[in-house]
Coordinates of C-alpha atoms in Angstrom, one line a residue:
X175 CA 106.0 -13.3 -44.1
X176 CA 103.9 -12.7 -41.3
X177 CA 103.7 -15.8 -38.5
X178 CA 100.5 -17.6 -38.5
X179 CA 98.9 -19.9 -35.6
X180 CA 97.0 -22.0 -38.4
X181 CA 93.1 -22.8 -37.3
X182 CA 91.9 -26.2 -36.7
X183 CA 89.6 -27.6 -39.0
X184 CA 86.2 -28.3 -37.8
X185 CA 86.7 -26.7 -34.8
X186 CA 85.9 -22.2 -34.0
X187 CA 89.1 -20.9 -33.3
X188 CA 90.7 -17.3 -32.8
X189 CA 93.7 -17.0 -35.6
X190 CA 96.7 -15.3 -34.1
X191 CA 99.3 -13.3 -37.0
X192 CA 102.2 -11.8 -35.4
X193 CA 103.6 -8.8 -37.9
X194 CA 107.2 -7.5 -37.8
X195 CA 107.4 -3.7 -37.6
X196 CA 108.0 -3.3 -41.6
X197 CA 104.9 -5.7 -42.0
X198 CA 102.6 -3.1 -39.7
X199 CA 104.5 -0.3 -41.8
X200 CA 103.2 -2.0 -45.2
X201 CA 99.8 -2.1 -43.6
X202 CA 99.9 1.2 -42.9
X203 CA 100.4 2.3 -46.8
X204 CA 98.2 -0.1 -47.6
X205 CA 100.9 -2.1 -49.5
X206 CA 99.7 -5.1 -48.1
X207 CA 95.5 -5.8 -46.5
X208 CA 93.9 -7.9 -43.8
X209 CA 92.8 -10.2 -46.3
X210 CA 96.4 -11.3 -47.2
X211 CA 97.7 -10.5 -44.1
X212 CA 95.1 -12.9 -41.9
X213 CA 92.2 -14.1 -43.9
X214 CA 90.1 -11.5 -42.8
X215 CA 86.7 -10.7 -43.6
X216 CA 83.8 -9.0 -41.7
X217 CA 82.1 -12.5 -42.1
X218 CA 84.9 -14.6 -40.6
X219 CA 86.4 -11.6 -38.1
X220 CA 88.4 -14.5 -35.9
X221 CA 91.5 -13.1 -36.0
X222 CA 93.8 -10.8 -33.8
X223 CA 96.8 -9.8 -35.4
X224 CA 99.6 -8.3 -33.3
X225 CA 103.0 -6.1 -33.9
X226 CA 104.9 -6.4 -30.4
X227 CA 107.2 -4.1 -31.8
X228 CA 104.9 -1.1 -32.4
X229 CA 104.4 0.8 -35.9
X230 CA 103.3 4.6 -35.0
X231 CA 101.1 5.4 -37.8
X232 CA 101.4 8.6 -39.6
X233 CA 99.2 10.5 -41.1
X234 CA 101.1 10.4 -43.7
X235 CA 100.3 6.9 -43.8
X236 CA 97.3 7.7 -43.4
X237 CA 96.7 9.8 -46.7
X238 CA 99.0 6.8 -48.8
X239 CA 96.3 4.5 -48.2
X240 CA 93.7 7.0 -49.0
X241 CA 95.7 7.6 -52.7
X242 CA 96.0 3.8 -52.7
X243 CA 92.7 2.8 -52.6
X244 CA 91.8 6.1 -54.7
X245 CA 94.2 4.8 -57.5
X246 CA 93.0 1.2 -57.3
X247 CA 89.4 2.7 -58.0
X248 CA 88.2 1.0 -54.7
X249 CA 85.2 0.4 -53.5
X250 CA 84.0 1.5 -50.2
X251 CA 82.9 -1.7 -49.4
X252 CA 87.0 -3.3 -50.3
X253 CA 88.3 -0.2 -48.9
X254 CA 86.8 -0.6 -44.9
X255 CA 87.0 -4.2 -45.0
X256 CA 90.8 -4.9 -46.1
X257 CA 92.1 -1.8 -44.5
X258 CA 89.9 0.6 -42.4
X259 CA 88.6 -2.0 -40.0
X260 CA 91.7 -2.7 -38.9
X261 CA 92.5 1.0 -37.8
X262 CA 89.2 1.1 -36.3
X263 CA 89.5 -1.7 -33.9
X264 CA 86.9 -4.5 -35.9
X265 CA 90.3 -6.3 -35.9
X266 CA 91.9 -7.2 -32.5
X267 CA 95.4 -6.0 -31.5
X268 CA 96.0 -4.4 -34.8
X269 CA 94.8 -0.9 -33.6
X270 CA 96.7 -1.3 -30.3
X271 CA 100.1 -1.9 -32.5
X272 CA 99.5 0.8 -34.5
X273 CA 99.6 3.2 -32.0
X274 CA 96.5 4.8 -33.7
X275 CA 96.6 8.2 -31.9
X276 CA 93.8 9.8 -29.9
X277 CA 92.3 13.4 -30.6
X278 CA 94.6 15.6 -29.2
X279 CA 96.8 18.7 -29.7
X280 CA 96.7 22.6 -28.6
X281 CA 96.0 25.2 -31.1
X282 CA 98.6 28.0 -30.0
X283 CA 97.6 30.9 -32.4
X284 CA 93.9 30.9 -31.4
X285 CA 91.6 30.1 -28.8
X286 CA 89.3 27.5 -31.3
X287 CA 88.7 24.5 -29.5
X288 CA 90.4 21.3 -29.8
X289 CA 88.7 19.6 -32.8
X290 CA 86.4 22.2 -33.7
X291 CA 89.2 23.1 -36.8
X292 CA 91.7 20.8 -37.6
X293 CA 95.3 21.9 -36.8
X294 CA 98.0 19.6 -36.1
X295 CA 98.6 16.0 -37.1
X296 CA 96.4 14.8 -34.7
X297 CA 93.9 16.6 -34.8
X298 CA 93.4 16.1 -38.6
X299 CA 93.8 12.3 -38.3
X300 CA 90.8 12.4 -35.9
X301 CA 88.9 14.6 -38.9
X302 CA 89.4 12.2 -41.3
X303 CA 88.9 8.6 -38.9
X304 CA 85.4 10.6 -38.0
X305 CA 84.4 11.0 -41.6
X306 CA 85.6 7.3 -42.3
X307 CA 83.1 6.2 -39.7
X308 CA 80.3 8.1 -40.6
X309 CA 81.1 6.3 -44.6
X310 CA 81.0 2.9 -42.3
X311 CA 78.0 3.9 -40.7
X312 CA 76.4 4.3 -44.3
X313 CA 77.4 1.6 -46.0
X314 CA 76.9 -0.7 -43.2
X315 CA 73.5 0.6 -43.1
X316 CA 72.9 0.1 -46.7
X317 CA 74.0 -3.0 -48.3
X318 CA 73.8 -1.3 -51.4
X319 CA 76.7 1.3 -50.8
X320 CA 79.4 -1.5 -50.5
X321 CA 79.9 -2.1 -54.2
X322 CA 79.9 2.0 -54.5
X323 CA 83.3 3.1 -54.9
X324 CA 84.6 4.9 -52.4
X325 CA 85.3 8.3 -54.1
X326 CA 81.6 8.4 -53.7
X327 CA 81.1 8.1 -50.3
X328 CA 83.9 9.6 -49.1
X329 CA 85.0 13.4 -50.0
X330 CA 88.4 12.7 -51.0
X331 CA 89.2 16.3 -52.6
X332 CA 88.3 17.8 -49.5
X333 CA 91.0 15.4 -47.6
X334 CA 93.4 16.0 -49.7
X335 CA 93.0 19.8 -49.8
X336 CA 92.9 19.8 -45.8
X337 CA 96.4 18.0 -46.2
X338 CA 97.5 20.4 -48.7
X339 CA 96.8 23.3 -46.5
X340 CA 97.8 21.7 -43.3
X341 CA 101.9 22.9 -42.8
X342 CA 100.7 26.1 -43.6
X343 CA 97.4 26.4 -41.4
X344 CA 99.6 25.7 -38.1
X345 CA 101.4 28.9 -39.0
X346 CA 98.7 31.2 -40.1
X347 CA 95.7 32.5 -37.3
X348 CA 92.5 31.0 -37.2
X349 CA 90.7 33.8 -39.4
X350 CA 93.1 33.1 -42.2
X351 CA 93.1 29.2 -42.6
X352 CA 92.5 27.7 -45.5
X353 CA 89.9 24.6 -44.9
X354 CA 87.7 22.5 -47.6
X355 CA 83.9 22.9 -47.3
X356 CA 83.3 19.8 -45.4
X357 CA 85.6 21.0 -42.5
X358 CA 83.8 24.1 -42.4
X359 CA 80.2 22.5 -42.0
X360 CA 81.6 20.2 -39.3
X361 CA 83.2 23.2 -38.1
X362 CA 79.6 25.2 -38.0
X363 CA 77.9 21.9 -36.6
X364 CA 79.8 21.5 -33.5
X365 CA 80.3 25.5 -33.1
X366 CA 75.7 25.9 -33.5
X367 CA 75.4 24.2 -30.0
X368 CA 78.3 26.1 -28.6
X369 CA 77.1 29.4 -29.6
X370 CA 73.6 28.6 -28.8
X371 CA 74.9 28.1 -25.1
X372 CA 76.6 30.9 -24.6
X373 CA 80.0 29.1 -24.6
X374 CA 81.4 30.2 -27.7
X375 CA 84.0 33.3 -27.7
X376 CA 84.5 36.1 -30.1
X377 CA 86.2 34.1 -32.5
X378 CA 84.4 30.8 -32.6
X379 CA 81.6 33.0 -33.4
X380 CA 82.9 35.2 -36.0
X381 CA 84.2 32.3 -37.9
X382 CA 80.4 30.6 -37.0
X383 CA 78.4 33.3 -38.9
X384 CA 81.2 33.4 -42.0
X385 CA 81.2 29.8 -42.6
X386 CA 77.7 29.7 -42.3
X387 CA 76.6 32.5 -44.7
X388 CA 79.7 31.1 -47.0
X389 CA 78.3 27.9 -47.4
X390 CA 74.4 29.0 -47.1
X391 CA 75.3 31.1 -49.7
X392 CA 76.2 28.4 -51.9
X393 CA 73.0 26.2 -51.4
X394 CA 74.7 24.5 -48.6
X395 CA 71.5 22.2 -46.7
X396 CA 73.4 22.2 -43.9
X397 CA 74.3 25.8 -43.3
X398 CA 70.9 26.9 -44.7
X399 CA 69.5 25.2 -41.9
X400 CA 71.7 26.7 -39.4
X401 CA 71.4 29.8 -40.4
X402 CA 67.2 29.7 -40.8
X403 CA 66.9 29.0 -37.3
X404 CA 69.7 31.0 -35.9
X405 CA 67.9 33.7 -37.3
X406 CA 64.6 32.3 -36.4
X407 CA 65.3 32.9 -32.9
X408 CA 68.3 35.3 -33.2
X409 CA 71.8 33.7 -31.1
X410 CA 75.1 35.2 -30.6
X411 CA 76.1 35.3 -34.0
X412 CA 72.7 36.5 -36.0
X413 CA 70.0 38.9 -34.8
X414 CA 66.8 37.2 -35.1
X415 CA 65.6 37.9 -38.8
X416 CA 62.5 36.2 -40.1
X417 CA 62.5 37.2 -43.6
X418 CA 65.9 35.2 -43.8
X419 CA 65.0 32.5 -41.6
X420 CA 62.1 31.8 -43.7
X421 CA 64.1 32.3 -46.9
X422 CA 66.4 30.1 -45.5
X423 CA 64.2 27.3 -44.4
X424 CA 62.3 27.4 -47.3
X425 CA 65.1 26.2 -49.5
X426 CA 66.2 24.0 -47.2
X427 CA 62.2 22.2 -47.6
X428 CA 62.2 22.5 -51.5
X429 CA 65.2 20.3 -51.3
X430 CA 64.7 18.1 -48.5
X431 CA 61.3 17.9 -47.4
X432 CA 62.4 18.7 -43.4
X433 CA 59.1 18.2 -41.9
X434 CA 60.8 20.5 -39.2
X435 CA 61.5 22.9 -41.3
X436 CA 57.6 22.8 -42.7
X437 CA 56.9 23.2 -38.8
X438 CA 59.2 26.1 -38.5
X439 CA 57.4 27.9 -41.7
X440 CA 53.7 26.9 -40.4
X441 CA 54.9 28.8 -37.2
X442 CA 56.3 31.9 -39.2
X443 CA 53.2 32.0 -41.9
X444 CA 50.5 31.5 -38.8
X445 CA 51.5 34.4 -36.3
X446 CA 52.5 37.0 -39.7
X447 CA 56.3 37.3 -38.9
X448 CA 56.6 38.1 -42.2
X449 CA 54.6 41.0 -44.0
X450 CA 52.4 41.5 -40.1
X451 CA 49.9 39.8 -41.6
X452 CA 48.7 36.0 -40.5
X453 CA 48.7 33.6 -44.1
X454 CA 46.4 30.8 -42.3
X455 CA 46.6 28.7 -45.9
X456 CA 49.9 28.3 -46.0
X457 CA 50.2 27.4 -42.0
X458 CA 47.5 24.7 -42.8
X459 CA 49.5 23.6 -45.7
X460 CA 53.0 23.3 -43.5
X461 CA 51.3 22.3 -40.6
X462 CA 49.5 19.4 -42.6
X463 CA 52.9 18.4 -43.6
X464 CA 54.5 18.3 -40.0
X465 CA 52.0 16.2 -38.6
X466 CA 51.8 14.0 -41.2
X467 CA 55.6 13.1 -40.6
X468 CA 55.6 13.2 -36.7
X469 CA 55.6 16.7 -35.7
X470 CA 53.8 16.7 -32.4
X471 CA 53.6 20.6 -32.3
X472 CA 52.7 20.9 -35.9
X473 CA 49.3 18.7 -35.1
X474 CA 48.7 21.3 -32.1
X475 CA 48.9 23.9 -34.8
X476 CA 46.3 22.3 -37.3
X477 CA 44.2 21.3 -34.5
X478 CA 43.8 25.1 -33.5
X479 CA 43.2 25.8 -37.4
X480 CA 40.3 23.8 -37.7
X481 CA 39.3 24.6 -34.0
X482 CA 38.8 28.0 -35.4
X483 CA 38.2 27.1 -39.2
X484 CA 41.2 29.5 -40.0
X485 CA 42.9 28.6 -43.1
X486 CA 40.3 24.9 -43.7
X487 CA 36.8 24.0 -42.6
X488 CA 35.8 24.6 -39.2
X489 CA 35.6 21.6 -37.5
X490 CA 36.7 21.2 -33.6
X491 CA 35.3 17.4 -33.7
X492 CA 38.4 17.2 -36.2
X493 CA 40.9 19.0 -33.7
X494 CA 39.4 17.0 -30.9
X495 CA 40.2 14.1 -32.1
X496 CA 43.9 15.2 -33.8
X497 CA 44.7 15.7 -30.3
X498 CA 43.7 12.6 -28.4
X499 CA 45.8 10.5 -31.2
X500 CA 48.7 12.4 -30.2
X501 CA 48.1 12.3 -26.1
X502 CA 47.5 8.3 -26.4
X503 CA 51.1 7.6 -28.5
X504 CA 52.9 10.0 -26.3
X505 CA 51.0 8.3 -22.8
X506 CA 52.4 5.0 -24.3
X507 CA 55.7 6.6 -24.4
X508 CA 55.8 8.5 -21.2
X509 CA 54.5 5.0 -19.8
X510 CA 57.6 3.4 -21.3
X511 CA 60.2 5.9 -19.7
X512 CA 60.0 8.5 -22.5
X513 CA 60.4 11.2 -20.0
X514 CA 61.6 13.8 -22.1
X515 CA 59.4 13.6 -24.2
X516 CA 56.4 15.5 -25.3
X517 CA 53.2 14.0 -23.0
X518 CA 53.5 17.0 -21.2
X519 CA 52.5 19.1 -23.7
X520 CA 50.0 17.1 -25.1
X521 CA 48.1 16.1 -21.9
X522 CA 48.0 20.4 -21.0
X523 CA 46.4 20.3 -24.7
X524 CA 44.3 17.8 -23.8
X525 CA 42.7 19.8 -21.1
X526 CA 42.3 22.8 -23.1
X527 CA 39.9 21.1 -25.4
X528 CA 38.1 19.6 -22.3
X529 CA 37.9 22.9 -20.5
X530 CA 37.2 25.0 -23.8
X531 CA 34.6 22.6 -25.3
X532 CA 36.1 22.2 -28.5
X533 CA 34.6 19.3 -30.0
X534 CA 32.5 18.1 -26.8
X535 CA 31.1 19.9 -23.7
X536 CA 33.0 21.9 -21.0
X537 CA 34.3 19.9 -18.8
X538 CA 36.2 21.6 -15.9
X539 CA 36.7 18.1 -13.7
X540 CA 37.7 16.3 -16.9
X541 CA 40.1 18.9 -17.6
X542 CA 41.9 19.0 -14.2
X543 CA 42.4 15.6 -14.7
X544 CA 44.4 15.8 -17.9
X545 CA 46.4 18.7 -15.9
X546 CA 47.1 16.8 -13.0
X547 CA 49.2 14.4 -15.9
X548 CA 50.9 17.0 -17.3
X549 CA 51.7 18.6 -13.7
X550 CA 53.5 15.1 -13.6
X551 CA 54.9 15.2 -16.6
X552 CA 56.8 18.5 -16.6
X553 CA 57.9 17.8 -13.1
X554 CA 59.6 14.1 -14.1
X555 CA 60.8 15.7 -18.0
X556 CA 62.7 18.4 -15.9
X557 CA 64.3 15.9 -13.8
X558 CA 66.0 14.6 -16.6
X559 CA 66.3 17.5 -19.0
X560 CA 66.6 20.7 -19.8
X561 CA 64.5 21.9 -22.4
X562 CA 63.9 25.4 -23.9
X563 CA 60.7 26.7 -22.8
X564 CA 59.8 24.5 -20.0
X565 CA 59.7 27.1 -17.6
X566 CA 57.0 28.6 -19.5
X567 CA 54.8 25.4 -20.2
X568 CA 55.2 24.9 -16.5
X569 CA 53.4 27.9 -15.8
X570 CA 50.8 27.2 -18.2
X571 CA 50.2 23.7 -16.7
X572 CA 50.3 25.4 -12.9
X573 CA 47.1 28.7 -14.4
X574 CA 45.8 25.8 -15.4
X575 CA 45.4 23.4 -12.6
X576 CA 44.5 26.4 -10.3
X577 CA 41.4 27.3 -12.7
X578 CA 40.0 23.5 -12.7
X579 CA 40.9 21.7 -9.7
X580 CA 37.9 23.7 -8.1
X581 CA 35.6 21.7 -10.5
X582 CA 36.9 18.5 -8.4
X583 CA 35.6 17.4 -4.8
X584 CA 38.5 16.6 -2.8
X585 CA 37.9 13.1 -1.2
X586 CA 37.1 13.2 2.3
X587 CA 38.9 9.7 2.9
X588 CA 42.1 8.2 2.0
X589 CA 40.5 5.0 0.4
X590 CA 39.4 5.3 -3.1
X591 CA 36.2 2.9 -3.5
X592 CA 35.7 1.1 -6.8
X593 CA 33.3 -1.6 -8.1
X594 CA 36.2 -2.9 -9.9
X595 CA 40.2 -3.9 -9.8
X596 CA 40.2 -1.1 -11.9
X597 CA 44.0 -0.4 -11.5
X598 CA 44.9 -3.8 -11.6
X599 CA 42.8 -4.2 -14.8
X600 CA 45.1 -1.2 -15.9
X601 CA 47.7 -3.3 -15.1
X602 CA 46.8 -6.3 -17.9
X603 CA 46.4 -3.6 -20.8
X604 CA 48.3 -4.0 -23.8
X605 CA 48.7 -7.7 -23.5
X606 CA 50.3 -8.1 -20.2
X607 CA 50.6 -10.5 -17.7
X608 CA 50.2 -9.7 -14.4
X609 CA 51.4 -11.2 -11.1
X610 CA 48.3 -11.6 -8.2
X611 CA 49.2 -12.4 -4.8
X612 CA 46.7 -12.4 -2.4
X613 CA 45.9 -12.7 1.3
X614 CA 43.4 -13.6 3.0
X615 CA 43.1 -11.3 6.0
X616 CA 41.1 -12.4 9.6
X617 CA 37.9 -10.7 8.6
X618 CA 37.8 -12.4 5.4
X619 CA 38.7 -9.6 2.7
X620 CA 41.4 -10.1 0.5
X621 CA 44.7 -8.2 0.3
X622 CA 45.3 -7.6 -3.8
X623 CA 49.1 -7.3 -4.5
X624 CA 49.4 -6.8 -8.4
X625 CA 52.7 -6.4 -10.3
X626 CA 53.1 -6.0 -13.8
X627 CA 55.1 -9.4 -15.4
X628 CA 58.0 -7.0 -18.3
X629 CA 57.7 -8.6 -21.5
X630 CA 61.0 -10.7 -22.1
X631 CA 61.9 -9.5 -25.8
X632 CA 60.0 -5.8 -24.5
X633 CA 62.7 -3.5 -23.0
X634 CA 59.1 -1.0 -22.0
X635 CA 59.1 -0.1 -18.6
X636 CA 56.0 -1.3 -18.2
X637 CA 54.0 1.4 -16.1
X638 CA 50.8 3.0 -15.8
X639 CA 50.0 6.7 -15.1
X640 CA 47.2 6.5 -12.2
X641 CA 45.4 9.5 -12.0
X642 CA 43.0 10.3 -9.4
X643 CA 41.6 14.3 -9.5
X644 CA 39.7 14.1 -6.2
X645 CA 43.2 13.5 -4.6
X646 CA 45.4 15.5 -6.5
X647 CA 47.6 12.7 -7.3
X648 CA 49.2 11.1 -10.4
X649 CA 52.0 8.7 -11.0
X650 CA 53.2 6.1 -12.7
X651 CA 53.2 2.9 -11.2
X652 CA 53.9 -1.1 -12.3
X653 CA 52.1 -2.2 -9.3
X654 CA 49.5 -1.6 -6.9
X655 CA 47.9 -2.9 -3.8
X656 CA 43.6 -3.1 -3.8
X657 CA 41.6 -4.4 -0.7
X658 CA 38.1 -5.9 -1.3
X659 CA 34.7 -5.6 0.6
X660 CA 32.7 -8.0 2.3
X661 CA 33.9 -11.8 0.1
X662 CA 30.7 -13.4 -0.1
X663 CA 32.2 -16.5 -1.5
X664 CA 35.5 -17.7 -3.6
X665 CA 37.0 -20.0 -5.2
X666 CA 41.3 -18.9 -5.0
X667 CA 43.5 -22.0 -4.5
X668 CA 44.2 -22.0 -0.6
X669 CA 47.6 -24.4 -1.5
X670 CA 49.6 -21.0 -3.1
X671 CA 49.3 -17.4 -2.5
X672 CA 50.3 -16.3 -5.7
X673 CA 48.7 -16.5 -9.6
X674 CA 49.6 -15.0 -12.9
X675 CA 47.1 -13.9 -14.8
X676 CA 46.1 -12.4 -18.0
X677 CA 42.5 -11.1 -17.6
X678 CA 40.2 -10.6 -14.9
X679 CA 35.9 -12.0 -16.0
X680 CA 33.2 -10.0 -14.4
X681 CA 30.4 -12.9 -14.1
X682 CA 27.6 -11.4 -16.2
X683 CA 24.8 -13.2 -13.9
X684 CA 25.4 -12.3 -10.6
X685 CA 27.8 -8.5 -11.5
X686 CA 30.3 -9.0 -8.6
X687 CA 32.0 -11.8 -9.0
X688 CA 35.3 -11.4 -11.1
X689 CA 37.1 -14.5 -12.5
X690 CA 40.6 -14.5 -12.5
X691 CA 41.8 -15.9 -15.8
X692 CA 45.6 -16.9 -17.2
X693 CA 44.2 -17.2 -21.1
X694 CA 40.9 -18.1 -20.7
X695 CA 42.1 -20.7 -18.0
X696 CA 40.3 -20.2 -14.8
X697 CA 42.5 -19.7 -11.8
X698 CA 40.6 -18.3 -9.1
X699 CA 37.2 -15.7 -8.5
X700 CA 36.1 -13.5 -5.7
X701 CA 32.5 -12.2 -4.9
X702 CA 33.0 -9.1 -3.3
X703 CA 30.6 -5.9 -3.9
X704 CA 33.7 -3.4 -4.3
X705 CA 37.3 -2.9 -3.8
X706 CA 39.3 -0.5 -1.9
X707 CA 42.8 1.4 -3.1
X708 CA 44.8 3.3 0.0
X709 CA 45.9 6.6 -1.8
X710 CA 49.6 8.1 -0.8
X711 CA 49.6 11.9 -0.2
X712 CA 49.4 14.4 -3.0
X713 CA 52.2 14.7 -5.0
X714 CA 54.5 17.7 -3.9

């Protein structure tokens, strides 16, 4: 019997169970569980069990345990929590003693990467640990799947056929292995980025394009997906085809509902791909679908549709406004740290309607200034990405900034003069507090310093984008630094230098005084008849 340092009643303590060597092997088979080993469940976890001596597990431990638990009827739930989680680690010190080997191995017939094929022992204990995480992952995410049993969850004929195969798959050459389905779509899911980049050879990508039309052919999601927009583009491995990418894509929608994949058609059915002849109805029906579920590039679609009343009603009130709901969530994001995201694109369509006067006048000046965000935007999202096609939205944003930012009268001053702490005022949006310090300087104007106060259970950044067009400059900033005018009288405590507030009051009598307020407390006012912000040098 295994030793046992007993727990103390009443009192939280760790629970220590030292295994001999043919204890860890009976683990191992799954002769024996954590539960009878330690008390072990995921809702009392305080145990460490420990085998000084070492048990190497096997993978032919490995499969035992699997045609244990497949005997027993198991469900996934039983399985992970009296076995699995101690191979994974949820137990401490047993994974340790089990020697629980890493990924590793070299394939010496072919030149497929480690991992991307299963080969030696290793390698396939890694395959299967991966898939048994991914089943924890599920269940784990849904309470429901514990009680499911586990030949539901988990694909145990394909593990047992990958073991079958496996003596004679480290003889035979890659081309001729003999692997499960679900080895081959992991195998075509790590291979689509490598071929994509340019880093696959010959024979990752042969192997590439016949799993993939193997499985596709069988009404494989996965593959079908692969394969529409491998075609959809053309890589490597497929010439770009768009008769089977939206052949492809199209099943892969009737059984999924992929709002990218109803993006993907839009895009095909708007510009004719197929048949040289535009279907509008269909793009509008697609589209519809995209931006319904999230698709920021599907709503640029059906905003140009009923822009140009191709496909629906005209109406480019409708495509206005499709596109400032979009370029307000993605600000918020950007504003948050969402750098790779899409503001970029949506502030450059932003300025298109401004400058095209769909759905209000042209507006050249307003226009520059959502390009002067998007200038911003691409400039920070390539900092810390590299996305397809930026180099091409990058020269739309840089036509379009040399069209407008004539329409804007460069300031002849580096102080920007406002009536209002409009910046700091910025600053308080959304529900935030902000902390004032302020100085009173020797001819009687006050120094503003204003910094954003980060919500405690908020992880946001916090920021604002400041634009200012007549300066060429934009940034995001949590705090800024105003100056006022002439103070004509106020009331800030003299004892501190420092408030924090929630809201700034104009006085609706007198129009220039503005009331400093921590909910609807009264902290301090200034009378001033307008406030001053020192701009920094355009952008570069």
């Amino acid at each position: 019997m295994p030793e046992k340092k007993k727990k103390i009643p009443g009192i939280r303590t760790r629970m220590a169970v030292i295994l001999a060597v043919d204890e860890a092997k009976k683990f191992a088979h799954f002769e024996t569980d954590l539960y009878a080993l330690s008390g072990y469940t995921r809702d009392d976890n305080e145990v460490e069990i420990f085998c000084p001596a070492k048990y190497p597990i096997k993978l032919e431990d490995l499969a035992e345990a699997l045609n244990i638990a497949k005997d027993k009827k198991m469900s996934a739930g039983d399985f992970l929590e009296k076995w699995y989680d101690g191979i994974s680690g949820k137990v401490d010190g047993l994974r340790q003693s089990l020697l629980v080997p890493n990924a590793m191995g070299a394939d010496e017939l072919g030149k497929i990467p480690d991992l991307l094929l299963p080969v030696s022992d290793e390698e396939i204990f890694h395959w299967i640990v991966m898939e048994l995480d991914e089943m924890d992952r599920q269940v784990s995410r849904d309470k429901t799947g514990w009680n499911i049993p586990l030949s539901d969850v988990l694909d145990m004929d394909a593990i047992s056929e990958l073991l079958k195969n496996a003596k004679l798959n480290r003889r035979r050459k890659p081309m001729n292995r003999k692997y499960p389905d679900a080895v081959k779509r992991s195998f075509i899911i790590k291979a689509d980025d490598l071929v994509n980049k340019g880093a696959a050879d010959d024979e990752v990508i042969a192997l590439y394009r016949i799993y993939t039309d193997e499985l596709a052919d069988k009404g494989d999601i996965t593959a079908l997906k692969i394969r529409g927009y491998a075609c959809y583009g053309g890589n490597p491995a497929y010439e770009g085809n768009w008769e089977t990418a939206k052949e492809s894509l199209s099943q892969v929608f009737e059984l999924t509902r992929d709002p990218g994949c109803a993006n993907s058609l839009g895009y095909i059915y708007f510009y004719g791909r197929v048949g040289g002849e535009p279907d509008y109805e269909k793009a509008f029906r697609y589209f519809t679908f995209g931006a319904l579920n999230g698709i920021y590039e599907s709503t640029y679609k059906l905003a140009d549709l009923y822009a140009a009343g191709l496909g629906t009603w005209k109406s480019p009130e409708t495509a206005k406004r499709l596109i400032e709901e979009i370029y307000y969530e993605n600000l918020n994001r950007f504003s948050c740290g969402e750098y790779d995201g899409k503001f970029a694109d949506v502030a450059l369509r932003m300025g298109n309607i401004c400058e095209n006067g769909i759905g209000t006048v042209k507006d050249s000046e307003a226009a520059y200034f959502y390009y002067l965000q998007a200038k911003y935007a691409i400039k920070l999202r390539r900092k810390v990405s590299d996305q397809y096609g930026d180099n091409s939205v990058q020269k739309k944003i840089e036509d379009a900034c040399r069209r407008t930012c004539s329409a804007v009268e460069s300031a002849e001053s580096d102080e920007l003069k406002m009536l209002r702490p409009f910046p700091i005022l910025q600053l308080l949006m959304g529900n935030h507090e902000v902390e004032l310090r302020y100085e009173k300087l020797k001819d009687g104007r006050y120094k503003l310093s204003a910094r954003r106060i980060r919500k405690e259970k908020n992880k946001e950044n916090g920021k604002i984008l400041l634009t200012f067009p007549e300066y060429d400059w934009c940034e995001l900033v949590d705090e800024v630094v105003l100056y006022t005018g002439t103070v004509y009288k106020d009331t800030m405590p003299e004892e501190r230098n420092m408030v924090c507030i929630s809201d700034i009051l104009r006085d609706p009598e007198d129009g220039e005084t503005e009331f400093f307020t921590l909910w609807n407390s009264i902290l301090g006012s200034i009378k001033t008849d307008f406030y001053t912000m020192i701009i920094p040098k355009p952008n570069a």
